XYZ file of N, CA, C and O in Angstrom:
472
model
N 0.840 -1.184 0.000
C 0.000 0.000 0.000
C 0.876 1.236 0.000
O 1.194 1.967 0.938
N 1.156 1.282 -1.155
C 2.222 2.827 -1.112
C 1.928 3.632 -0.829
O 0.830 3.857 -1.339
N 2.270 4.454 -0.169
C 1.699 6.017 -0.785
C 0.603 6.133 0.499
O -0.148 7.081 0.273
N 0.336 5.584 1.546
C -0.959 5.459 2.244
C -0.134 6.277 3.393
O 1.082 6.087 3.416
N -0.660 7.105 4.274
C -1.123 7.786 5.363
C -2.200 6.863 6.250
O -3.289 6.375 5.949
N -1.158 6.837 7.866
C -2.199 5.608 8.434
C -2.360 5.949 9.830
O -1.577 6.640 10.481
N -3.333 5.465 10.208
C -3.462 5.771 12.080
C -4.527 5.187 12.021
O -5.502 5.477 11.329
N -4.355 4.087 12.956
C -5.565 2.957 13.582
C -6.331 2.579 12.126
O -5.831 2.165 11.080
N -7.810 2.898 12.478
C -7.897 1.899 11.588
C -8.407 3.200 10.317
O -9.537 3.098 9.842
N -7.582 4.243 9.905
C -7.919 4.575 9.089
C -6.833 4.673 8.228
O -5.725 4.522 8.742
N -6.939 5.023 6.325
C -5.666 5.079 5.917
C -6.522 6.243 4.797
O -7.699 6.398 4.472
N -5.432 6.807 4.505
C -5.715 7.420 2.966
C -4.324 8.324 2.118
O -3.338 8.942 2.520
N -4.917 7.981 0.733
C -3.442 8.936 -0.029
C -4.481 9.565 -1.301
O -5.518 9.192 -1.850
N -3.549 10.732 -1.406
C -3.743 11.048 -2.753
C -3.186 10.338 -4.033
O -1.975 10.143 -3.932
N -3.709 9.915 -5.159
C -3.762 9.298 -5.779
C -2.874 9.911 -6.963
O -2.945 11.129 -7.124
N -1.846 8.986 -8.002
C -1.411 10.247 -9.059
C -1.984 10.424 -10.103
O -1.410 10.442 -11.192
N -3.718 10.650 -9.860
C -4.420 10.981 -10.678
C -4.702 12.214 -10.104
O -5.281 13.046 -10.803
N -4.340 12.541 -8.733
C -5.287 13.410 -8.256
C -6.649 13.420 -6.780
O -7.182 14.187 -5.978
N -6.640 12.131 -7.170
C -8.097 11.746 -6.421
C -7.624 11.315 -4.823
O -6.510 10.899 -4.500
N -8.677 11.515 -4.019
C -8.408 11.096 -2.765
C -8.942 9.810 -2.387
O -10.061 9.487 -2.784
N -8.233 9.022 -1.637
C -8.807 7.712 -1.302
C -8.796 7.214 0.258
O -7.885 7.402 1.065
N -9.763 6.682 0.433
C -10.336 7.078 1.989
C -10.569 5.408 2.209
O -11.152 4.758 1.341
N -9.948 4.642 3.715
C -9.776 3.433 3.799
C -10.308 3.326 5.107
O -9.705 4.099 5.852
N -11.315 2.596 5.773
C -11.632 2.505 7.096
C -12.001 1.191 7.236
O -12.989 0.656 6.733
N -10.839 0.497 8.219
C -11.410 -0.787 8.179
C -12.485 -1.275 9.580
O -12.503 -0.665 10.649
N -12.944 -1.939 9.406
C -13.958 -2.801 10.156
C -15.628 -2.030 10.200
O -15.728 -0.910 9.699
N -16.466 -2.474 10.611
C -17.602 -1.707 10.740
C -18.423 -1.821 11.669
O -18.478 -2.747 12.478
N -19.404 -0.479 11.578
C -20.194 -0.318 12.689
C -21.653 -0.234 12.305
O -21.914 0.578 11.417
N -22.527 -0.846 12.755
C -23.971 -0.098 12.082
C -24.544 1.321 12.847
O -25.713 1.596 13.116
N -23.309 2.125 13.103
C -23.945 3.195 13.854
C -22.641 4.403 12.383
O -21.418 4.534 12.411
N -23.404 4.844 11.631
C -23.134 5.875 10.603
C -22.591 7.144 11.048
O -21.916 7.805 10.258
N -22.799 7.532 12.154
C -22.283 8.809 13.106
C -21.037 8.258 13.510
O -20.447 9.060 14.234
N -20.501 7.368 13.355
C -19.147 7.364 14.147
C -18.232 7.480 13.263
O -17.168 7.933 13.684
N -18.318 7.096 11.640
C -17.425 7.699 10.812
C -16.883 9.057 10.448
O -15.820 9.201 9.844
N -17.710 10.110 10.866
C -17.968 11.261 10.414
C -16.625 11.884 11.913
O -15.725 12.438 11.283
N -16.392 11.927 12.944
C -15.273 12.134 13.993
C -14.186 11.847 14.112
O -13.273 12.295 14.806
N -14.324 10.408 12.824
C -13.053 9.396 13.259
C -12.367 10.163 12.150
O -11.249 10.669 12.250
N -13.260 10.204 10.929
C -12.775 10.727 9.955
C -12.095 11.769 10.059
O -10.915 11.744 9.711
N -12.728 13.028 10.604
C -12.695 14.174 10.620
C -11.027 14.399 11.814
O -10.024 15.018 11.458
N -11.140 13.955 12.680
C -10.144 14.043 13.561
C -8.473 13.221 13.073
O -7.448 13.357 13.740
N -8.592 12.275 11.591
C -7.842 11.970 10.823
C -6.874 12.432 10.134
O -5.701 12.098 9.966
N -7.957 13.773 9.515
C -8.132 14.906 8.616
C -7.238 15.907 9.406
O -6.388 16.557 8.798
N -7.455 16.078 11.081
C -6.995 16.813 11.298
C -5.629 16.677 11.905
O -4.877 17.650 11.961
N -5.427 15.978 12.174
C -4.225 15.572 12.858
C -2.987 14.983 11.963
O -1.803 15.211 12.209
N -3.597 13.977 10.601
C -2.780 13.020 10.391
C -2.725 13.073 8.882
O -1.667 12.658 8.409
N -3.445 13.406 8.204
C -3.737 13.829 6.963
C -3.639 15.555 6.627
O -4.581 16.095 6.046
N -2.731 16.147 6.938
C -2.948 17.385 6.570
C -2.283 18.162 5.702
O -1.968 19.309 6.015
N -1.931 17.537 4.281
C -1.600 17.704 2.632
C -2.487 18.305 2.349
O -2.166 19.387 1.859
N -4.085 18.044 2.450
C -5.126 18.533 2.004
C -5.740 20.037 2.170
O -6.201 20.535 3.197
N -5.600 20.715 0.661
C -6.548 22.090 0.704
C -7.840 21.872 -0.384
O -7.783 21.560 -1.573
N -9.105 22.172 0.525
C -9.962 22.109 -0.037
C -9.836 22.677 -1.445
O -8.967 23.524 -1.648
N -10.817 22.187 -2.659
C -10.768 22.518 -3.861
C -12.540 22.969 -4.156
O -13.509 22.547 -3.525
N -12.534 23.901 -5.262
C -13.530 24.311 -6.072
C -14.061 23.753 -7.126
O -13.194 23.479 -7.956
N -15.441 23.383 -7.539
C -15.601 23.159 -8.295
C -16.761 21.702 -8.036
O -17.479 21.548 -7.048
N -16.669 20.874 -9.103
C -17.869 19.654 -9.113
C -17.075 18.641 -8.751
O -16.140 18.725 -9.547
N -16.839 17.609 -7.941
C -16.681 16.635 -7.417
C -17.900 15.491 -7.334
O -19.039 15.609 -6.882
N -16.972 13.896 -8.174
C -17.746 12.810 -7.743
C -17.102 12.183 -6.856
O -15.889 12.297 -6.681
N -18.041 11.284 -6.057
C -17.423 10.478 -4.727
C -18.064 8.978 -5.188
O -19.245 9.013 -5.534
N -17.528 7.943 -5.215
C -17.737 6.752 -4.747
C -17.275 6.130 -3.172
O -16.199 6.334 -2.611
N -18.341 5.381 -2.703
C -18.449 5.046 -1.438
C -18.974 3.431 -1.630
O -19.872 3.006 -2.355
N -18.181 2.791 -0.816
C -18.241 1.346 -0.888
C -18.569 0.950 0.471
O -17.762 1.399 1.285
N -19.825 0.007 1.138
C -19.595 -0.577 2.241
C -19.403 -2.071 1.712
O -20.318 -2.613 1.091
N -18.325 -2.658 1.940
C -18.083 -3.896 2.204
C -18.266 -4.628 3.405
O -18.402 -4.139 4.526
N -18.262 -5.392 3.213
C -18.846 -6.635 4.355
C -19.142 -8.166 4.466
O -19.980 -8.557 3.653
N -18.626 -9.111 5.305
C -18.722 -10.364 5.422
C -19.736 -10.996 6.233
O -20.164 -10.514 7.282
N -20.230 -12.441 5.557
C -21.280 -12.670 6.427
C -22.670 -11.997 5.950
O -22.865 -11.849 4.744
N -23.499 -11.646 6.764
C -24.983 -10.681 6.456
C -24.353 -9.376 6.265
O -23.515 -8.779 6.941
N -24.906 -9.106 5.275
C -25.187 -7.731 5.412
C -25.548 -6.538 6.730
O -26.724 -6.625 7.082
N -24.874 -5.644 7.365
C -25.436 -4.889 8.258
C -26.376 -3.960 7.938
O -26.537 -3.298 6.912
N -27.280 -4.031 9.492
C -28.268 -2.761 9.355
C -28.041 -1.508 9.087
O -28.392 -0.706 9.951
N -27.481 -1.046 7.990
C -26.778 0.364 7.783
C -27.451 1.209 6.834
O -27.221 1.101 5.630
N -28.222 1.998 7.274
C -28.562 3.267 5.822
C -27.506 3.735 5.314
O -26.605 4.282 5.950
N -27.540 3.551 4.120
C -26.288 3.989 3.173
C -26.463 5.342 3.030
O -25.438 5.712 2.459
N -27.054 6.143 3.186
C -27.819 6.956 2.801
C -26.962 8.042 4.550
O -26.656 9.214 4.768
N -26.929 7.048 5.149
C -26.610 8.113 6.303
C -25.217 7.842 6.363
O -24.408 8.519 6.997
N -24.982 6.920 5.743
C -23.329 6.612 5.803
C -22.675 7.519 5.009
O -21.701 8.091 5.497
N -23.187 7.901 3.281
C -22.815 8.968 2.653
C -22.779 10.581 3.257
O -22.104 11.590 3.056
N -23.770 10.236 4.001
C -23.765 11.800 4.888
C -22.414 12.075 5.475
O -21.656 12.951 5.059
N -22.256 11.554 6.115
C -21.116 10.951 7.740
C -20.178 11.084 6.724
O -19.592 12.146 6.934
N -19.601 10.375 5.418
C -18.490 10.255 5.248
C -18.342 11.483 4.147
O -17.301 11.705 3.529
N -19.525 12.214 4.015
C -19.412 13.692 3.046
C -18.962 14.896 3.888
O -18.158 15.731 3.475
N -19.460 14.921 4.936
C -19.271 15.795 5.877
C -18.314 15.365 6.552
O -18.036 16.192 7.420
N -17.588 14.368 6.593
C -15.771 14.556 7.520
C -15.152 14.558 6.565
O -14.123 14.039 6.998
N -14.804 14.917 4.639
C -13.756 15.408 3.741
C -14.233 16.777 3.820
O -13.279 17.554 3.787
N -15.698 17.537 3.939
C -15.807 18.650 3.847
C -14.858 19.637 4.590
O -14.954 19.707 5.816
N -13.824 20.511 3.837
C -13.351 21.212 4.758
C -11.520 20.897 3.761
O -10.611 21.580 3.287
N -11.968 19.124 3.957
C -10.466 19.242 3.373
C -10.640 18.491 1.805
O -9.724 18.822 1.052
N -11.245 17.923 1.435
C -10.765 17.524 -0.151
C -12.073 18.607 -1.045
O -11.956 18.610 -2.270
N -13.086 19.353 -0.526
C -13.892 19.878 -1.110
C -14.236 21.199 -0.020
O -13.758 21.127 1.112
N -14.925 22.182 -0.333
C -15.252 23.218 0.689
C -16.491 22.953 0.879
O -16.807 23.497 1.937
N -17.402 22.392 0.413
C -18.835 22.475 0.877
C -19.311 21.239 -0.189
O -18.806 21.068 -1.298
N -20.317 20.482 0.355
C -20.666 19.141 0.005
C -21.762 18.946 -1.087
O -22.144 17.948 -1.699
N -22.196 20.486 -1.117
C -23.109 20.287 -2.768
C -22.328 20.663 -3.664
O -22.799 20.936 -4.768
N -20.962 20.774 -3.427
C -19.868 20.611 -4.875
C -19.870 18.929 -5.349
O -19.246 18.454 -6.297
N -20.613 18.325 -4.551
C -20.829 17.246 -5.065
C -22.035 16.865 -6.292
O -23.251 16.864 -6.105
N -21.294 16.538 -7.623
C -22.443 16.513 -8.646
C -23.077 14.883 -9.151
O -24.082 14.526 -9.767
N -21.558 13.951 -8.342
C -21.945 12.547 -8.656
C -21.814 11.724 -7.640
O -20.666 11.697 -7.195
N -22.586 11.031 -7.103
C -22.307 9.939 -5.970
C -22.993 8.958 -5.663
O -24.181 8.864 -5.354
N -21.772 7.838 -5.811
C -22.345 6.648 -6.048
C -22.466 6.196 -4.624
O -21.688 6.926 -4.010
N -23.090 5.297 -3.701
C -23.041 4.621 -2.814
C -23.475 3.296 -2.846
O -24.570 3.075 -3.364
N -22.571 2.018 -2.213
C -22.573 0.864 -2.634
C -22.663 -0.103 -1.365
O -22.049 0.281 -0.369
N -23.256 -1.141 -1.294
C -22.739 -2.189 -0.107
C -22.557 -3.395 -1.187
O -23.331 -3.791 -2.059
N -21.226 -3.845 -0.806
C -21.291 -5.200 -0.978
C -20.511 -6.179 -0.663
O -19.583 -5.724 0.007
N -20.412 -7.389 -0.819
C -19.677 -8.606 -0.391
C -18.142 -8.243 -0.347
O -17.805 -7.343 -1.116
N -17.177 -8.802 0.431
C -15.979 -8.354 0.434
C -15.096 -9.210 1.185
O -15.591 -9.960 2.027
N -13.728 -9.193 0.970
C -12.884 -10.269 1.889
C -12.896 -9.434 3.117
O -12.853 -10.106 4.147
N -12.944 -8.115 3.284
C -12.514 -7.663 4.344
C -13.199 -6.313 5.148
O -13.030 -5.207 4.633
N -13.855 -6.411 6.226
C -14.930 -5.824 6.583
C -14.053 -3.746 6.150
O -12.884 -3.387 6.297
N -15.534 -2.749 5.530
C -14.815 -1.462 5.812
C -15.201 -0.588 4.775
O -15.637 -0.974 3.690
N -15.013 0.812 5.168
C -15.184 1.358 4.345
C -14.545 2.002 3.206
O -13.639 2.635 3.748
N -14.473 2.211 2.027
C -13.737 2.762 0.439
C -14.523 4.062 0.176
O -15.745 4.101 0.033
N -13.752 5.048 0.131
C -14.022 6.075 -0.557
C -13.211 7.052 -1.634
O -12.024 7.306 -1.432
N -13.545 7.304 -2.179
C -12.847 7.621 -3.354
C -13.297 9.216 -3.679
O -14.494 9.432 -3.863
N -12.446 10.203 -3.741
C -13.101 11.483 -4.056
C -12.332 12.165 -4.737
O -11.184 12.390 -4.355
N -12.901 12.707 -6.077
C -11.750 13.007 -7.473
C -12.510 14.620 -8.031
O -13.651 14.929 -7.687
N -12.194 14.941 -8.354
C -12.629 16.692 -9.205
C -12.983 15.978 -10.207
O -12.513 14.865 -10.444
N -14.270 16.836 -11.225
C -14.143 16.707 -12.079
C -14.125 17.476 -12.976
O -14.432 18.655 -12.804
N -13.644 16.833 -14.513
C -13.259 17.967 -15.252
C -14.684 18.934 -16.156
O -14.424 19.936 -16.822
């Protein structure tokens, strides 16, 4: 994992495309706890990042083994829009595309991916 920025269970790098990539392993069915862990990541351990202008898409992956968890994806995109706000985007309706996903996986966690677009 080159290039990765790490502390507990979070990781992330900028990509040499540009794009940011956001790694959180294990999970919770409580959607509010990403959004602190994240954010306090951002602030401490990740701090390359100046917010940018403009239209941004995000892909968001919940992976998971076993059943599926009780998780609104829907609140998970929230949580994980609002802890990059600030640092890979300035405000979260610069968001024009976003995908959100659950699915099967070797390894419990969350993927996020957040790129400008042209």
């Amino acid at each position: 994992m080159d290039g990765w920025i790490k502390n507990g269970k979070v990781r992330a790098r900028i990509t040499e495309d540009g794009a940011l990539e956001v790694r959180c392993f294990g999970l919770t069915t409580q959607a509010k706890y990403y959004k602190p862990l994240l954010k306090e990541f951002f602030r401490k351990d990740f701090t390359p990042l100046r917010p940018g202008y403009g239209d941004y898409a995000v892909h968001i992956v919940m992976e998971y083994t076993g059943d599926p968890p009780w998780m609104d994806l829907d609140n998970l995109a929230k949580a994980l829009l609002d802890s990059v706000t600030g640092n890979a985007f300035a405000d979260d309706h610069q968001v024009a595309r976003l995908l959100v996903e659950r699915r099967v996986g070797d390894r419990e966690g969350i993927y996020m991916r957040v790129e400008a677009m042209d």
